[in-house]
Amino acid sequence: MTAELDLEALAALVQPLDADASAATRQRLDSLARSPDALGRLDDLTVWLAGAQGSAPPRDPERARVIVFAGEHGIAYAGVSAYPPEATAWMFQLAHEGGSAVSSLARTVGASSRLLDISVDATTAEELCPYKVRRGSGRIDHEDAITRAEAETAFRNGIAIADEEVDAGADLLIPGELGVASSTVAAVLVAALTDSEPVKVIGRGSGIDDRVWMRKVVAIRDARQRARPHAIDPIRLLSVAGGADVAAMTGFLVEAAVRRTPVLLDGVMSAAAALVAHAIAPNSAVWWRAAHRTAEPAQTIALRFLGLEPVLDLGIRAGEGAGALAVLPLLRAGVRACAETATAEAAHLPRISQSG
């Protein structure tokens, strides 16, 4: 018999970053032979990573891992995407064969990736679906995405996935999503949790035209109306307006914080999952950083609510962790600059007095 899911007990396991390591790293950065804050946001990332690792200066991440949570969304049948619902299975197969843009990016920046079928509405390779909850999900504008029991199962699966990755040596995690209409689901979750009007959270997603955008407006309006009464119950909200993939990603984000493992958030779906995870365990947000800004208004609203500022704005829409992978070399560059740059004292750098 499965034990009851105790969210309060789980949240209590999340500890703060190592303040001493962060302070020591900031002190070292201030002592380097360069102008103050010379590397800007890279310095901030370096200090954050030091706190997450409990190491000053921080170590270069050696095993960055992208975990792609794939799932089918019934709301795709409302015609809210530039792609038909069955494209999810096609995209999944492409990613499995290593032919996606994200697969190439991961190889380029020295990361590895793991593709998981959480709720793809197709028969997929057995090794890709040890955590599969079901095939597909309900159309959230007029029915629940999944049952509460399925949401709990998916959430627990996300915890197990995070544990597996950390136990195997992962020292930086990147959650990615794969599924048609995922931006619609994300927008509904963000609207429900931040009490935002539908028109404020709707973006162009996969590159939709005005006609599809209008259908998306209606779908998000109706789904938000169904979701709002459940905003105080994160698991119920995930069952009503989310899906197995986003529920698994939510559990993954909470457990990453419990396991003291830093996370680079990617696009709007990971921002929405982070918002739900924050509702469960508010202290977990310090373990995450927003890698990049997308064109999705829902992401901007979610990150603002979480107090996170994206590192880059490259117009990346790909999902699957692509934007976070683009930030990884910058994170590593900041870490190495902190460790390898000479101090002002060692370099005998002359200083102009700031007094008088």
Coordinates of C-alpha atoms in Angstrom, one line a residue:
M1 CA 0.0 0.0 0.0
T2 CA 1.4 3.4 -1.0
A3 CA 1.9 5.8 1.9
E4 CA -0.1 9.0 1.9
L5 CA 1.6 11.9 0.1
D6 CA 2.6 14.3 2.9
L7 CA 3.4 17.6 1.1
E8 CA 4.1 19.5 4.3
A9 CA 6.7 16.9 5.5
L10 CA 8.3 17.0 2.0
A11 CA 8.5 20.8 2.1
A12 CA 10.1 20.8 5.5
L13 CA 13.0 18.8 4.1
V14 CA 14.1 21.7 1.8
Q15 CA 17.1 23.6 3.3
P16 CA 18.5 27.0 2.4
L17 CA 21.6 27.5 0.3
D18 CA 25.0 27.5 2.1
A19 CA 25.2 31.2 3.1
D20 CA 28.9 30.9 4.1
A21 CA 29.9 29.5 0.7
S22 CA 28.0 32.2 -1.1
A23 CA 29.5 34.9 1.0
A24 CA 33.1 33.5 0.6
T25 CA 32.6 33.3 -3.2
R26 CA 31.3 36.9 -3.3
Q27 CA 34.3 38.0 -1.3
R28 CA 36.7 36.3 -3.7
L29 CA 35.0 37.9 -6.7
D30 CA 35.4 41.3 -5.0
S31 CA 39.1 40.6 -4.5
L32 CA 39.9 39.8 -8.2
A33 CA 42.1 41.9 -10.4
R34 CA 39.2 43.5 -12.3
S35 CA 36.6 46.1 -11.9
P36 CA 33.7 45.3 -9.5
D37 CA 30.9 43.2 -11.0
A38 CA 33.0 42.9 -14.2
L39 CA 31.0 39.8 -15.3
G40 CA 27.6 41.1 -14.2
R41 CA 25.0 38.3 -14.0
L42 CA 27.7 35.6 -14.4
D43 CA 29.0 36.6 -11.0
D44 CA 25.5 36.2 -9.6
L45 CA 25.2 32.7 -11.1
T46 CA 28.6 31.8 -9.7
V47 CA 27.6 32.9 -6.2
W48 CA 24.3 31.0 -6.5
L49 CA 26.1 27.8 -7.6
A50 CA 28.6 28.2 -4.7
G51 CA 25.7 28.3 -2.2
A52 CA 24.0 25.3 -3.9
Q53 CA 27.2 23.2 -3.8
G54 CA 28.4 24.4 -0.4
S55 CA 31.8 25.1 -2.1
A56 CA 33.8 28.3 -2.4
P57 CA 34.7 28.8 -5.1
P58 CA 32.1 26.6 -6.8
R59 CA 33.1 23.6 -8.9
D60 CA 32.5 23.4 -12.6
P61 CA 29.3 21.2 -13.1
E62 CA 30.6 17.9 -14.3
R63 CA 27.4 16.0 -15.0
A64 CA 24.7 18.4 -16.1
R65 CA 21.5 16.4 -17.0
V66 CA 18.5 17.4 -19.1
I67 CA 15.4 15.4 -18.2
V68 CA 12.7 15.7 -20.9
F69 CA 9.2 15.1 -19.6
A70 CA 7.0 14.1 -22.5
G71 CA 3.2 14.1 -22.5
E72 CA 0.1 14.4 -24.6
H73 CA -2.3 17.2 -23.8
G74 CA -6.0 16.8 -24.6
I75 CA -6.4 20.6 -25.0
A76 CA -4.5 20.2 -28.3
Y77 CA -7.7 18.9 -29.8
A78 CA -9.2 22.4 -29.3
G79 CA -6.9 23.6 -32.1
V80 CA -4.7 25.8 -30.0
S81 CA -1.4 24.8 -31.6
A82 CA 0.3 25.1 -35.0
Y83 CA 0.7 21.3 -34.8
P84 CA -1.9 18.5 -34.6
P85 CA -2.1 16.5 -31.4
E86 CA -0.5 13.4 -33.0
A87 CA 2.7 15.4 -33.6
T88 CA 3.7 14.8 -30.0
A89 CA 4.4 11.1 -30.7
W90 CA 6.4 12.1 -33.8
M91 CA 8.5 14.7 -31.9
F92 CA 9.1 12.1 -29.2
Q93 CA 10.4 9.6 -31.7
L94 CA 12.7 12.2 -33.3
A95 CA 14.1 13.1 -29.9
H96 CA 14.6 9.3 -29.1
E97 CA 16.6 9.0 -32.3
G98 CA 18.8 11.9 -31.4
G99 CA 17.6 14.0 -34.3
S100 CA 16.2 17.0 -32.3
A101 CA 17.9 20.3 -32.0
V102 CA 18.1 19.8 -28.2
S103 CA 20.0 16.5 -28.7
S104 CA 22.6 18.4 -30.7
L105 CA 22.8 21.2 -28.2
A106 CA 23.3 18.8 -25.3
R107 CA 26.2 17.1 -27.1
T108 CA 27.7 20.5 -28.0
V109 CA 27.8 21.9 -24.5
G110 CA 28.9 18.6 -22.8
A111 CA 25.6 17.7 -21.1
S112 CA 23.6 14.5 -21.3
S113 CA 19.9 14.1 -21.7
R114 CA 17.2 11.6 -20.7
L115 CA 13.9 11.3 -22.5
L116 CA 10.9 10.0 -20.6
D117 CA 7.5 9.1 -21.7
I118 CA 5.1 10.3 -18.9
S119 CA 1.9 10.4 -20.9
V120 CA 2.5 10.2 -24.6
D121 CA -0.6 8.8 -26.4
A122 CA 1.4 6.1 -28.2
T123 CA 3.3 2.9 -27.6
T124 CA 6.9 3.9 -27.0
A125 CA 10.1 2.0 -26.3
E126 CA 10.0 0.2 -23.0
E127 CA 13.1 1.8 -21.6
L128 CA 11.6 5.2 -22.1
C129 CA 8.5 4.7 -20.1
P130 CA 9.3 3.3 -16.6
Y131 CA 7.4 6.2 -15.2
K132 CA 4.6 6.4 -17.6
V133 CA 1.3 7.2 -15.9
R134 CA -1.2 6.9 -18.7
R135 CA -1.7 7.7 -22.4
G136 CA -2.8 11.2 -23.1
S137 CA -4.9 13.5 -20.9
G138 CA -8.3 15.1 -20.8
R139 CA -9.3 18.3 -22.5
I140 CA -8.9 20.8 -19.7
D141 CA -11.4 23.4 -20.9
H142 CA -14.2 21.0 -20.0
E143 CA -12.8 18.0 -18.2
D144 CA -10.0 17.1 -15.8
A145 CA -6.6 16.3 -17.3
I146 CA -6.0 13.3 -15.1
T147 CA -7.4 11.9 -11.9
R148 CA -6.1 13.0 -8.5
A149 CA -4.6 9.5 -8.0
E150 CA -2.8 9.8 -11.3
A151 CA -1.5 13.3 -10.3
E152 CA -0.1 11.9 -7.1
T153 CA 1.5 9.0 -8.9
A154 CA 3.1 11.4 -11.4
F155 CA 4.3 13.7 -8.6
R156 CA 5.9 10.7 -6.8
N157 CA 7.4 9.6 -10.1
G158 CA 9.0 13.0 -10.5
I159 CA 10.5 12.6 -7.0
A160 CA 11.9 9.2 -8.0
I161 CA 13.4 10.6 -11.2
A162 CA 15.2 13.3 -9.3
D163 CA 16.5 10.8 -6.8
E164 CA 17.8 8.5 -9.6
E165 CA 19.6 11.4 -11.3
V166 CA 21.2 12.7 -8.1
D167 CA 22.2 9.3 -6.9
A168 CA 23.8 8.7 -10.3
G169 CA 26.0 11.8 -9.9
A170 CA 24.0 14.6 -11.6
D171 CA 25.2 17.9 -10.2
L172 CA 23.0 20.3 -12.2
L173 CA 19.5 19.5 -13.5
I174 CA 17.5 20.9 -16.4
P175 CA 13.8 20.0 -16.8
G176 CA 12.5 20.1 -20.3
E177 CA 9.1 19.4 -21.8
L178 CA 7.8 17.8 -25.0
G179 CA 4.2 17.9 -26.0
V180 CA 1.9 19.8 -28.3
A181 CA -0.1 22.5 -26.5
S182 CA 2.1 22.5 -23.5
S183 CA 2.2 26.3 -23.5
T184 CA -1.6 26.3 -23.2
V185 CA -1.5 24.1 -20.1
A186 CA 1.3 26.2 -18.6
A187 CA -0.7 29.4 -19.2
V188 CA -3.7 27.9 -17.4
L189 CA -1.7 26.9 -14.4
V190 CA 0.0 30.3 -14.1
A191 CA -3.3 32.1 -14.5
A192 CA -4.9 30.0 -11.8
L193 CA -2.0 30.4 -9.3
T194 CA -1.4 34.2 -9.9
D195 CA -5.1 35.1 -10.5
S196 CA -4.1 36.6 -13.9
E197 CA -6.6 37.3 -16.6
P198 CA -6.5 34.9 -19.6
V199 CA -5.5 37.5 -22.1
K200 CA -2.4 38.4 -19.9
V201 CA -1.0 34.9 -20.0
I202 CA -1.6 33.9 -23.6
G203 CA 1.4 33.7 -26.1
R204 CA 1.9 32.5 -29.6
G205 CA 3.4 29.1 -28.5
S206 CA 4.4 27.2 -31.5
G207 CA 4.0 30.2 -33.8
I208 CA 0.2 30.3 -34.1
D209 CA -1.7 32.8 -36.3
D210 CA -4.5 35.1 -35.2
R211 CA -7.3 32.6 -35.8
V212 CA -5.6 29.9 -33.7
W213 CA -4.7 32.5 -31.0
M214 CA -8.5 33.3 -30.6
R215 CA -9.2 29.6 -30.1
K216 CA -6.4 29.5 -27.5
V217 CA -7.9 32.5 -25.7
V218 CA -11.3 30.7 -25.4
A219 CA -9.7 27.5 -24.3
I220 CA -7.5 29.1 -21.6
R221 CA -10.5 31.2 -20.4
D222 CA -12.6 28.1 -19.9
A223 CA -9.8 26.0 -18.4
R224 CA -8.9 28.8 -16.0
Q225 CA -12.5 29.1 -14.8
R226 CA -12.4 25.3 -14.0
A227 CA -8.9 25.6 -12.4
R228 CA -9.2 28.6 -10.1
P229 CA -11.2 27.0 -7.3
H230 CA -8.4 24.5 -6.9
A231 CA -5.5 26.9 -6.7
I232 CA -5.1 26.2 -3.0
D233 CA -4.6 22.5 -3.5
P234 CA -1.6 22.0 -5.8
I235 CA -2.1 18.3 -6.5
R236 CA -5.8 18.8 -7.3
L237 CA -4.8 21.7 -9.5
L238 CA -2.4 19.5 -11.4
S239 CA -5.1 16.9 -11.9
V240 CA -7.7 19.4 -13.1
A241 CA -5.6 21.7 -15.3
G242 CA -2.2 20.1 -15.7
G243 CA -1.3 16.6 -16.7
A244 CA 1.0 13.8 -15.8
D245 CA 4.0 15.4 -17.4
V246 CA 3.8 18.7 -15.5
A247 CA 2.9 16.8 -12.3
A248 CA 6.0 14.7 -12.6
M249 CA 8.1 17.9 -13.3
T250 CA 6.7 19.5 -10.2
G251 CA 7.7 16.6 -8.0
F252 CA 11.1 16.6 -9.7
L253 CA 11.7 20.3 -8.9
V254 CA 10.7 19.9 -5.2
E255 CA 12.9 16.8 -4.8
A256 CA 15.9 18.5 -6.5
A257 CA 15.7 21.2 -3.8
V258 CA 15.4 18.5 -1.1
R259 CA 18.5 16.8 -2.5
R260 CA 20.4 20.2 -2.6
T261 CA 20.9 20.1 -6.4
P262 CA 20.7 23.2 -8.5
V263 CA 18.3 23.5 -11.3
L264 CA 18.2 25.7 -14.5
L265 CA 14.6 26.3 -15.4
D266 CA 13.9 26.3 -19.2
G267 CA 10.7 27.6 -20.8
V268 CA 7.1 28.3 -19.8
M269 CA 6.2 24.8 -18.8
S270 CA 9.1 24.5 -16.3
A271 CA 8.2 28.0 -15.0
A272 CA 4.6 26.8 -14.5
A273 CA 5.8 23.6 -12.8
A274 CA 8.1 25.7 -10.6
L275 CA 5.1 27.9 -9.6
V276 CA 3.2 24.8 -8.5
A277 CA 6.3 23.4 -6.7
H278 CA 6.7 26.8 -5.0
A279 CA 3.1 26.5 -3.7
I280 CA 4.1 23.2 -2.2
A281 CA 7.5 24.1 -0.9
P282 CA 8.2 27.9 -1.0
N283 CA 11.8 27.5 0.1
S284 CA 12.6 25.4 -2.9
A285 CA 12.8 28.4 -5.2
V286 CA 16.3 29.4 -4.1
W287 CA 17.6 26.2 -5.7
W288 CA 16.4 27.3 -9.2
R289 CA 17.5 29.9 -11.7
A290 CA 15.7 31.0 -14.8
A291 CA 17.9 30.3 -17.8
H292 CA 16.2 32.3 -20.5
R293 CA 13.2 34.4 -21.4
T294 CA 10.7 33.1 -23.9
A295 CA 8.0 35.0 -25.8
E296 CA 5.3 33.5 -23.5
P297 CA 3.7 36.1 -21.1
A298 CA 2.9 33.3 -18.7
Q299 CA 6.6 32.6 -18.2
T300 CA 7.2 36.3 -17.4
I301 CA 4.4 36.3 -14.8
A302 CA 5.5 33.1 -13.2
L303 CA 9.1 34.1 -12.9
R304 CA 8.2 37.5 -11.5
F305 CA 6.1 35.8 -8.9
L306 CA 9.1 33.5 -8.0
G307 CA 11.5 36.4 -8.0
L308 CA 13.7 35.0 -10.8
E309 CA 15.2 37.0 -13.6
P310 CA 16.2 35.1 -16.8
V311 CA 19.8 35.1 -17.8
L312 CA 19.3 35.3 -21.6
D313 CA 16.7 36.4 -24.1
L314 CA 17.5 34.7 -27.4
G315 CA 14.0 34.2 -28.6
I316 CA 14.3 30.4 -28.1
R317 CA 11.0 28.6 -28.5
A318 CA 12.2 25.0 -28.8
G319 CA 11.5 23.7 -25.3
E320 CA 13.0 20.4 -24.2
G321 CA 15.7 22.3 -22.2
A322 CA 17.2 24.1 -25.2
G323 CA 17.4 27.6 -23.6
A324 CA 18.9 26.2 -20.4
L325 CA 21.5 24.4 -22.4
A326 CA 22.5 27.6 -24.1
V327 CA 23.2 29.1 -20.6
L328 CA 25.3 26.2 -19.4
P329 CA 28.5 27.4 -21.1
L330 CA 28.1 30.8 -19.5
L331 CA 27.6 29.3 -16.1
R332 CA 30.8 27.3 -16.6
A333 CA 32.7 30.3 -17.8
G334 CA 31.7 32.3 -14.7
V335 CA 32.8 29.5 -12.4
R336 CA 36.2 29.2 -14.1
A337 CA 36.7 32.9 -14.2
C338 CA 36.1 33.0 -10.4
A339 CA 38.6 30.2 -9.8
E340 CA 41.3 31.2 -12.3
T341 CA 41.4 35.0 -12.2
A342 CA 44.3 36.4 -10.2
T343 CA 43.4 38.5 -7.1
A344 CA 44.2 42.2 -7.1
E345 CA 46.7 41.6 -4.3
A346 CA 48.6 38.8 -6.1
A347 CA 48.6 40.9 -9.4
H348 CA 49.8 44.0 -7.5
L349 CA 46.9 45.9 -9.1
P350 CA 47.0 49.6 -8.2
R351 CA 43.8 51.0 -6.7
I352 CA 42.5 54.5 -6.6
S353 CA 41.3 55.6 -3.2
Q354 CA 37.5 56.1 -3.1
S355 CA 37.6 58.3 0.0
G356 CA 37.8 62.0 0.1

